[in-house]
Short mmCIF file of C-alpha atoms and ligand atoms in Angstrom, two decimals:
data_model
loop_
_atom_site.label_atom_id
_atom_site.label_comp_id
_atom_site.label_asym_id
_atom_site.label_seq_id
_atom_site.Cartn_x
_atom_site.Cartn_y
_atom_site.Cartn_z
CA MET S 1 -5.24 -21.62 15.22
CA ASN S 2 -4.04 -20.38 11.94
CA ILE S 3 -4.38 -16.93 10.12
CA VAL S 4 -3.28 -16.52 6.98
CA VAL S 5 -2.08 -12.18 6.31
CA MET S 6 -1.27 -11.99 2.43
CA GLY S 7 -1.30 -9.38 0.23
CA ALA S 8 -3.76 -8.37 -2.03
CA GLN S 9 -2.23 -6.67 -4.51
CA TRP S 10 1.59 -6.22 -6.17
CA GLY S 11 3.31 -5.99 -3.32
CA ASP S 12 3.48 -3.51 -0.40
CA GLU S 13 -0.13 -3.24 0.74
CA GLY S 14 1.48 -2.47 4.69
CA LYS S 15 1.32 -6.77 5.54
CA GLY S 16 4.70 -5.88 8.14
CA LYS S 17 3.09 -3.40 9.94
CA ILE S 18 -0.88 -5.77 9.48
CA VAL S 19 1.66 -8.67 11.18
CA ASP S 20 2.99 -6.99 14.13
CA TYR S 21 0.09 -6.16 14.73
CA LEU S 22 -1.98 -9.21 15.43
CA ALA S 23 1.75 -11.06 16.26
CA ALA S 24 1.16 -9.66 19.57
CA ASP S 25 -2.10 -12.18 20.38
CA ALA S 26 0.37 -15.38 18.14
CA GLY S 27 2.45 -17.72 19.43
CA ILE S 28 4.36 -17.98 16.32
CA ALA S 29 4.65 -16.57 13.23
CA VAL S 30 5.90 -18.25 9.69
CA ARG S 31 6.93 -16.30 6.86
CA PHE S 32 5.47 -18.63 3.51
CA SER S 33 6.90 -17.71 0.48
CA GLY S 34 10.33 -15.27 -0.90
CA GLY S 35 13.34 -13.76 -0.07
CA ALA S 36 15.10 -11.14 0.13
CA ASN S 37 13.38 -9.57 -2.75
CA ALA S 38 10.67 -8.41 -0.29
CA GLY S 39 11.08 -5.17 2.39
CA HIS S 40 8.69 -5.12 5.00
CA THR S 41 8.46 -2.10 7.47
CA ILE S 42 7.62 -1.31 10.55
CA VAL S 43 7.04 1.41 13.09
CA ILE S 44 7.03 1.51 16.60
CA GLY S 45 6.70 4.83 18.35
CA GLY S 46 9.23 6.04 15.95
CA GLU S 47 11.55 3.63 15.39
CA ARG S 48 11.56 2.18 11.22
CA TYR S 49 12.63 -1.55 11.23
CA ALA S 50 13.20 -2.99 7.54
CA LEU S 51 13.37 -6.48 6.80
CA HIS S 52 13.80 -8.67 4.34
CA LEU S 53 13.82 -12.69 5.28
CA VAL S 54 13.13 -12.37 9.01
CA PRO S 55 8.95 -12.66 9.60
CA SER S 56 7.48 -9.55 11.34
CA GLY S 57 6.86 -11.13 14.57
CA ILE S 58 10.33 -10.64 15.67
CA LEU S 59 9.50 -7.17 17.09
CA TYR S 60 8.27 -8.95 20.68
CA PRO S 61 10.47 -10.62 22.73
CA ASP S 62 8.60 -13.32 23.39
CA LYS S 63 7.64 -14.42 19.68
CA THR S 64 9.21 -18.15 17.57
CA VAL S 65 8.95 -17.29 14.33
CA VAL S 66 9.77 -19.14 11.68
CA LEU S 67 11.09 -18.62 8.41
CA GLY S 68 9.40 -21.31 6.10
CA THR S 69 9.69 -23.99 3.60
CA GLY S 70 9.05 -21.55 0.50
CA MET S 71 11.44 -19.54 1.18
CA VAL S 72 14.89 -18.51 -0.35
CA ILE S 73 17.10 -17.85 1.72
CA ASP S 74 20.63 -16.17 0.72
CA PRO S 75 22.42 -16.94 5.01
CA GLU S 76 24.17 -13.82 4.26
CA ALA S 77 21.67 -11.34 3.91
CA LEU S 78 19.57 -12.65 6.73
CA PHE S 79 22.42 -12.54 8.92
CA ALA S 80 23.11 -8.78 8.33
CA GLU S 81 19.54 -8.78 9.34
CA LEU S 82 19.74 -10.39 12.49
CA GLU S 83 22.96 -8.73 12.95
CA GLY S 84 21.33 -5.22 12.41
CA LEU S 85 18.67 -6.20 14.92
CA ALA S 86 20.60 -7.22 18.23
CA GLU S 87 22.89 -4.01 17.59
CA ARG S 88 19.21 -2.15 18.08
CA GLY S 89 18.32 -4.55 20.98
CA VAL S 90 16.25 -7.24 19.72
CA ASP S 91 17.33 -10.32 21.39
CA TRP S 92 17.21 -12.95 18.68
CA ARG S 93 19.06 -15.50 19.81
CA GLY S 94 16.87 -19.25 19.75
CA ARG S 95 13.19 -17.54 18.50
CA VAL S 96 14.86 -17.68 14.66
CA LEU S 97 14.00 -20.91 13.45
CA ILE S 98 14.46 -22.04 9.62
CA SER S 99 13.32 -25.16 7.89
CA ASP S 100 15.55 -27.35 6.60
CA ARG S 101 12.54 -27.84 3.97
CA ALA S 102 13.81 -24.26 2.39
CA HIS S 103 15.84 -23.78 -0.27
CA ILE S 104 19.20 -21.52 -0.01
CA VAL S 105 20.51 -18.80 -2.42
CA LEU S 106 23.66 -19.29 -3.53
CA PRO S 107 26.23 -16.74 -4.43
CA SER S 108 25.75 -17.31 -8.21
CA TYR S 109 22.20 -16.77 -8.08
CA ARG S 110 22.41 -12.88 -7.53
CA ARG S 111 24.51 -13.43 -11.30
CA ARG S 112 22.79 -15.58 -12.92
CA ASP S 113 18.45 -13.71 -12.43
CA LYS S 114 21.36 -10.32 -13.80
CA GLU S 115 22.15 -12.06 -16.24
CA MET S 116 19.06 -13.59 -17.34
CA GLU S 117 17.33 -10.00 -17.03
CA ALA S 118 19.19 -8.55 -18.77
CA ALA S 119 18.86 -11.12 -21.49
CA ARG S 120 15.24 -10.65 -22.14
CA ARG S 121 13.80 -8.56 -24.57
CA ARG S 122 11.26 -6.80 -22.06
CA PRO S 123 12.83 -7.00 -18.88
CA ILE S 124 10.70 -8.17 -15.61
CA GLY S 125 12.35 -5.27 -13.20
CA THR S 126 13.74 -8.15 -10.65
CA THR S 127 15.29 -7.19 -7.85
CA GLY S 128 18.40 -9.02 -8.71
CA ARG S 129 18.78 -10.79 -5.57
CA GLY S 130 18.75 -14.09 -7.07
CA ILE S 131 15.37 -15.42 -6.45
CA GLY S 132 14.31 -16.38 -9.40
CA VAL S 133 17.34 -18.36 -10.07
CA ALA S 134 16.91 -19.63 -6.86
CA TYR S 135 12.87 -21.06 -7.39
CA ALA S 136 13.62 -22.62 -10.97
CA LEU S 137 16.84 -24.65 -10.09
CA LYS S 138 13.99 -25.78 -6.93
CA ALA S 139 12.32 -26.55 -10.02
CA SER S 140 14.55 -28.32 -11.94
CA ARG S 141 15.48 -30.14 -8.83
CA ASP S 142 18.88 -28.77 -9.06
CA GLY S 143 18.16 -26.78 -5.89
CA VAL S 144 19.79 -27.12 -2.09
CA ARG S 145 17.74 -26.84 0.64
CA LEU S 146 18.92 -26.14 4.58
CA ALA S 147 18.25 -30.19 5.48
CA ASP S 148 21.34 -30.88 2.21
CA LEU S 149 23.69 -28.68 3.61
CA GLY S 150 25.97 -31.07 5.30
CA ASP S 151 25.08 -33.61 2.43
CA GLU S 152 29.01 -33.54 0.72
CA GLU S 153 27.66 -35.19 -2.35
CA ARG S 154 25.02 -33.06 -2.94
CA LEU S 155 28.01 -30.24 -2.97
CA ALA S 156 30.54 -31.89 -4.95
CA ASN S 157 27.46 -30.87 -7.33
CA LEU S 158 28.12 -27.16 -7.32
CA GLU S 159 30.09 -24.41 -8.56
CA PRO S 160 33.07 -24.70 -6.73
CA GLU S 161 32.13 -20.62 -5.44
CA ASP S 162 28.34 -21.74 -4.40
CA ALA S 163 29.64 -25.10 -2.34
CA ALA S 164 32.73 -22.52 -0.42
CA PHE S 165 29.60 -21.00 0.61
CA ALA S 166 27.47 -22.97 1.67
CA ARG S 167 30.66 -24.96 3.61
CA GLU S 168 31.14 -21.37 5.10
CA TRP S 169 27.21 -20.96 6.54
CA ARG S 170 26.38 -23.91 6.75
CA ALA S 171 28.05 -23.68 10.85
CA ARG S 172 25.12 -20.77 11.43
CA LEU S 173 22.30 -22.13 10.21
CA GLU S 174 22.04 -25.64 10.82
CA PRO S 175 21.08 -24.28 14.98
CA MET S 176 18.52 -22.57 13.34
CA ALA S 177 17.24 -25.61 11.21
CA VAL S 178 13.79 -27.37 12.28
CA ASP S 179 11.01 -29.80 11.20
CA LEU S 180 8.37 -27.08 9.89
CA VAL S 181 6.24 -30.24 9.33
CA ALA S 182 6.67 -31.71 13.03
CA TYR S 183 7.07 -28.36 14.77
CA LEU S 184 3.59 -26.80 13.86
CA ARG S 185 2.37 -30.63 14.38
CA ALA S 186 3.25 -30.02 18.30
CA HIS S 187 2.56 -26.20 18.32
CA ARG S 188 -1.28 -27.81 16.95
CA ASN S 189 -2.89 -25.66 19.57
CA ALA S 190 -0.50 -22.38 18.91
CA TYR S 191 -2.09 -19.60 17.57
CA VAL S 192 0.24 -19.40 14.21
CA LEU S 193 0.41 -16.26 11.92
CA PHE S 194 1.56 -17.02 8.50
CA GLU S 195 2.58 -13.64 6.89
CA GLY S 196 2.92 -13.83 3.24
CA ALA S 197 5.75 -11.56 0.66
CA GLN S 198 5.12 -10.12 -2.54
CA GLY S 199 0.88 -10.00 -3.30
CA ALA S 200 -2.00 -12.08 -5.15
CA LEU S 201 -1.32 -9.96 -8.70
CA LEU S 202 2.82 -11.06 -8.06
CA ASP S 203 2.39 -14.93 -7.38
CA ILE S 204 3.96 -17.21 -9.64
CA ASP S 205 0.65 -18.76 -11.08
CA THR S 206 -2.43 -16.22 -10.64
CA GLY S 207 -0.59 -13.06 -11.04
CA SER S 208 -0.10 -10.73 -13.84
CA TYR S 209 2.64 -13.69 -15.34
CA PRO S 210 5.19 -13.38 -16.59
CA PHE S 211 5.71 -10.16 -14.78
CA VAL S 212 5.85 -11.56 -11.45
CA SER S 213 7.89 -12.88 -8.61
CA SER S 214 8.61 -16.56 -8.33
CA GLY S 215 6.79 -17.99 -5.48
CA MET S 216 3.99 -18.41 -4.11
CA SER S 217 2.75 -15.70 -2.42
CA CYS S 218 -1.20 -16.80 -2.82
CA ALA S 219 -2.73 -18.10 1.21
CA ALA S 220 -2.14 -21.93 -0.49
CA GLY S 221 1.57 -21.12 -0.51
CA ALA S 222 0.69 -21.15 2.94
CA ALA S 223 -0.48 -23.86 3.96
CA ALA S 224 1.71 -26.24 0.77
CA GLN S 225 5.30 -23.96 1.51
CA GLY S 226 3.98 -23.27 5.65
CA GLY S 227 4.04 -26.29 7.13
CA ILE S 228 0.48 -27.22 7.90
CA GLY S 229 -2.57 -29.01 5.23
CA PRO S 230 -5.54 -26.76 2.84
CA ARG S 231 -7.63 -27.51 5.35
CA ARG S 232 -6.27 -26.10 8.64
CA ILE S 233 -6.33 -22.93 7.39
CA ASP S 234 -8.50 -20.97 9.38
CA ARG S 235 -8.88 -18.01 8.14
CA VAL S 236 -7.28 -16.08 5.06
CA LEU S 237 -6.20 -11.60 5.39
CA GLY S 238 -6.45 -10.21 2.15
CA VAL S 239 -4.23 -6.54 2.54
CA PHE S 240 -4.71 -3.61 0.14
CA LYS S 241 -3.69 0.16 0.08
CA ALA S 242 -6.82 2.95 -0.48
CA TYR S 243 -4.62 3.12 -3.75
CA THR S 244 -2.50 0.70 -6.20
CA THR S 245 1.00 0.38 -6.21
CA ARG S 246 3.93 -1.41 -8.08
CA VAL S 247 7.33 -1.86 -8.09
CA GLY S 248 9.28 -3.17 -11.43
CA ASN S 249 8.04 -3.54 -15.07
CA GLY S 250 4.61 -5.03 -15.82
CA PRO S 251 1.16 -4.45 -16.60
CA PHE S 252 -0.41 -1.73 -14.43
CA PRO S 253 -4.51 -1.02 -15.32
CA THR S 254 -5.20 1.84 -12.79
CA GLU S 255 -1.25 3.44 -12.98
CA PHE S 256 -1.66 7.02 -13.47
CA ALA S 257 -0.61 8.57 -17.08
CA ASP S 258 0.73 12.22 -15.40
CA ASP S 259 3.27 10.79 -13.04
CA SER S 260 5.04 14.96 -13.36
CA PRO S 261 6.42 17.76 -10.57
CA GLY S 262 2.72 18.57 -8.46
CA SER S 263 0.67 15.18 -10.29
CA LEU S 264 -1.11 13.39 -7.99
CA SER S 265 0.77 10.22 -8.84
CA GLN S 266 3.61 12.49 -7.13
CA TYR S 267 1.99 13.13 -3.86
CA ILE S 268 0.61 9.75 -3.11
CA ARG S 269 4.08 8.96 -3.45
CA GLU S 270 6.03 11.13 -1.23
CA THR S 271 2.61 10.86 0.68
CA GLY S 272 2.52 7.19 1.03
CA ASN S 273 6.46 7.03 1.03
CA GLU S 274 6.06 4.45 -2.15
CA TYR S 275 9.98 4.05 -2.75
CA GLY S 276 10.69 0.20 -2.43
CA VAL S 277 12.48 -0.57 0.88
CA THR S 278 14.67 -3.63 -0.82
CA THR S 279 15.75 -1.42 -4.09
CA GLY S 280 14.91 2.57 -3.31
CA ARG S 281 12.29 2.38 -6.74
CA PRO S 282 9.97 4.67 -6.92
CA ARG S 283 7.21 2.69 -6.99
CA ARG S 284 4.17 3.24 -10.06
CA CYS S 285 0.92 4.68 -8.72
CA GLY S 286 -2.80 4.33 -9.03
CA TYR S 287 -5.88 4.17 -8.21
CA LEU S 288 -7.49 1.48 -6.56
CA ASP S 289 -8.67 -1.59 -9.07
CA LEU S 290 -11.53 -3.08 -7.93
CA VAL S 291 -11.46 -5.43 -10.59
CA ALA S 292 -7.94 -7.10 -9.06
CA LEU S 293 -8.91 -6.35 -5.74
CA ARG S 294 -11.91 -8.83 -6.11
CA TYR S 295 -9.65 -11.15 -8.32
CA ALA S 296 -7.50 -11.75 -5.30
CA ALA S 297 -10.35 -11.84 -3.09
CA VAL S 298 -11.67 -15.56 -5.44
CA THR S 299 -8.62 -16.99 -5.95
CA ASN S 300 -7.14 -16.56 -2.62
CA SER S 301 -10.43 -16.94 -0.51
CA ILE S 302 -9.79 -13.86 2.00
CA ASP S 303 -12.28 -13.59 3.95
CA ARG S 304 -11.52 -10.28 5.60
CA LEU S 305 -9.83 -7.62 4.10
CA VAL S 306 -7.80 -4.84 5.54
CA LEU S 307 -7.92 -1.84 4.31
CA THR S 308 -3.73 0.61 5.00
CA HIS S 309 -2.35 4.24 4.04
CA LEU S 310 -5.88 5.60 4.37
CA ASP S 311 -4.68 8.68 5.44
CA VAL S 312 -2.72 9.34 2.38
CA TYR S 313 -6.15 10.36 0.86
CA ASP S 314 -6.65 12.82 3.72
CA GLU S 315 -6.27 16.19 1.57
CA LEU S 316 -7.84 15.14 -1.14
CA ASP S 317 -11.29 17.05 -2.69
CA GLU S 318 -12.18 13.57 -4.82
CA PHE S 319 -10.50 11.01 -6.22
CA GLU S 320 -11.55 7.71 -8.05
CA ALA S 321 -11.73 3.46 -7.99
CA CYS S 322 -11.34 1.46 -11.11
CA VAL S 323 -14.88 -0.66 -11.39
CA ALA S 324 -14.04 -1.83 -14.71
CA TYR S 325 -12.03 -2.53 -17.28
CA ARG S 326 -12.78 -1.52 -21.23
CA ILE S 327 -10.56 -4.01 -23.45
CA ARG S 328 -10.84 -2.41 -26.76
CA GLY S 329 -13.93 -1.53 -26.89
CA ARG S 330 -15.24 -4.78 -24.42
CA LEU S 331 -16.76 -3.96 -21.00
CA VAL S 332 -14.56 -6.13 -18.58
CA GLU S 333 -15.42 -6.84 -15.00
CA ASP S 334 -13.00 -9.77 -14.65
CA PHE S 335 -8.72 -10.16 -14.05
CA PRO S 336 -7.80 -11.30 -17.27
CA SER S 337 -5.81 -13.92 -18.16
CA SER S 338 -3.28 -11.85 -20.59
CA VAL S 339 -0.93 -9.47 -20.56
CA ARG S 340 -2.06 -7.86 -23.58
CA ASP S 341 -5.28 -7.84 -22.31
CA LEU S 342 -3.90 -6.48 -19.34
CA GLU S 343 -2.02 -3.80 -20.97
CA ASP S 344 -4.78 -2.50 -23.06
CA ALA S 345 -6.72 -2.68 -20.25
CA GLU S 346 -8.52 1.48 -19.63
CA PRO S 347 -10.02 1.83 -16.58
CA VAL S 348 -13.39 2.94 -16.33
CA LEU S 349 -12.89 4.65 -12.74
CA ARG S 350 -15.88 5.71 -10.31
CA ARG S 351 -15.63 9.31 -8.43
CA PHE S 352 -15.44 9.57 -4.30
CA THR S 353 -15.43 12.98 -2.47
CA GLY S 354 -12.60 12.94 -0.36
CA TRP S 355 -12.99 14.02 3.80
CA LYS S 356 -10.18 16.10 4.04
CA ARG S 357 -9.15 15.65 7.53
CA SER S 358 -6.66 13.46 9.34
CA ILE S 359 -7.89 10.80 9.88
CA ALA S 360 -4.25 10.01 11.95
CA ALA S 361 -5.26 10.01 15.40
CA ALA S 362 -9.40 7.82 14.66
CA ARG S 363 -8.40 4.79 17.04
CA ALA S 364 -12.34 3.74 16.06
CA TYR S 365 -15.11 2.91 12.70
CA GLU S 366 -17.16 5.41 14.15
CA GLU S 367 -14.21 7.98 14.14
CA LEU S 368 -13.81 7.79 10.50
CA PRO S 369 -15.44 11.16 9.02
CA ARG S 370 -18.47 9.38 6.66
CA GLU S 371 -16.43 9.96 3.47
CA ALA S 372 -13.68 7.45 4.33
CA ARG S 373 -16.59 5.20 4.98
CA ASP S 374 -18.18 5.39 1.80
CA TYR S 375 -15.70 4.45 -0.14
CA ILE S 376 -14.65 1.25 2.65
CA ALA S 377 -18.42 -0.05 1.99
CA PHE S 378 -18.67 0.28 -1.19
CA ILE S 379 -15.31 -1.84 -1.53
CA GLU S 380 -16.36 -4.12 0.27
CA GLU S 381 -20.05 -4.51 -1.59
CA TYR S 382 -17.70 -4.67 -4.95
CA VAL S 383 -14.85 -7.40 -3.54
CA GLU S 384 -18.37 -9.04 -1.33
CA THR S 385 -16.32 -9.79 1.05
CA PRO S 386 -16.17 -7.48 5.08
CA VAL S 387 -13.01 -5.17 5.88
CA SER S 388 -12.34 -5.74 9.64
CA MET S 389 -9.16 -3.53 10.30
CA VAL S 390 -8.58 -0.16 8.96
CA SER S 391 -4.74 1.72 9.22
CA VAL S 392 -4.33 5.10 9.42
CA GLY S 393 -0.88 5.73 9.91
CA SER S 394 2.72 3.51 10.12
CA ASP S 395 2.52 3.18 13.72
CA ARG S 396 1.67 0.23 15.00
CA ALA S 397 -1.02 2.01 17.21
CA GLN S 398 -2.12 3.54 14.39
CA THR S 399 -4.21 0.56 13.95
CA ILE S 400 -7.87 0.50 13.68
CA VAL S 401 -10.17 -3.14 14.79
CA ARG S 402 -14.11 -3.75 13.47
CA GLU S 403 -12.74 -7.16 14.39
CA SER S 404 -10.12 -9.70 16.24
CA PRO S 405 -9.41 -11.93 13.37
CA TRP S 406 -8.46 -14.42 16.35
CA THR S 407 -11.67 -13.97 17.15
CA ARG S 408 -13.36 -17.82 15.89
CA SER S 409 -17.38 -17.34 13.88
P1 LIG T 501 12.14 -10.61 -8.12
O1 LIG T 501 11.48 -11.26 -7.17
O2 LIG T 501 13.49 -10.19 -7.68
O3 LIG T 501 12.87 -11.54 -9.81
O4 LIG T 501 10.89 -9.78 -9.22
C1 LIG T 501 10.16 -10.29 -9.75
C2 LIG T 501 9.44 -8.97 -10.12
O5 LIG T 501 8.19 -9.16 -8.76
C3 LIG T 501 10.08 -7.58 -9.86
O6 LIG T 501 8.11 -6.78 -10.71
C4 LIG T 501 10.14 -6.80 -8.72
O7 LIG T 501 9.81 -5.41 -8.24
C5 LIG T 501 8.83 -7.97 -7.71
N1 LIG T 501 8.46 -7.96 -6.67
C6 LIG T 501 9.77 -8.44 -5.98
N2 LIG T 501 9.06 -8.97 -4.27
C7 LIG T 501 8.31 -7.87 -3.96
C8 LIG T 501 7.77 -7.21 -2.66
O8 LIG T 501 8.40 -7.58 -2.01
N3 LIG T 501 6.82 -6.48 -3.42
C9 LIG T 501 6.22 -5.62 -4.50
N4 LIG T 501 7.17 -6.24 -5.93
C10 LIG T 501 7.91 -7.38 -5.51
#
């Protein structure tokens, strides 16, 4: 069975925790896109792990994790992460595989990423990890894949610093290489989790272009870049927060205008620890945007939603969510393609009553306060998609499962 777990907003929805939770029942976890721009946080018994390249399933001792074809991998960053895991007692050897079709991020890419960003009149706010350059070179057919590292003719085309780096790292990378298509064909009866990075609205095709990342963070990426065909995907889970955040630049219709001390924006940032795992940047905060969430659900065939960070609202008397946009006087319920329209979009907000008590200890849906269940019911109706899991805290145990995604319908 093949399940895709993806972000349904602008990234940072809590996918790492959900993948980690679901990996208990999976045999294999495949990360299908992105690179060291991503940051996934997992908390187990008070221990916090920050992952960037390694799939979140790694924290179970018996799982195999694969860095998929759609990823762009900086070997230096990868091995620093693996060594950090080993120091904390996570034995990764023999359990981390890399698709030999995945692209390698070379040292000049970071520099070029920063130069391109500096030349933009409107910077995207990239993480500066060379990700955009790696994907651009992939598209122009000038990238270097893991399978190419032994090909001296190919390395001869590279800048000397890049070629030297490729030669330096290949001996450590090659033993981890796998033909992902053949591997997943051989494991066709396994339970496989396909883990997305970033989120639907940062996808190169369906996101808020050009303020997006440069990989496929859409569900379709799990097929094209995860090593299976599209009809082999059994279920797509879209993870979203009770509110919305964004790091980097670009339109964000529900962003709070007031980010001054004591504002709701700062309250949510502090309560939800909304700081980038990769860059430490404070995340921009705003109410839940249901127009954007429904767009993400439709473009990705999301058939179950997973709500996270609901506990961040515990102390609020009331809060709102966006149910439409007003764009230069026009009422719009579909997510616009034009950045200008998105920038001019004023949210039409619906008010909800808060529950004013801690939900951190809730382990069953019925234990959630009525006001929280009303909020969830409204989301389900608006997006026409059931919410099958709710996260009420960062620990693995703080998870309510209404329906296991591994149950075949
Ligand atoms: P890049 O992927 O580093 O080129 O960054 C492009 C845009 O995507 C910037 O706005 C980043 O902040 C954003 N971005 C990239 N990766 C993530 C992520 O994992 N979470 C949230 N935003 C991200």
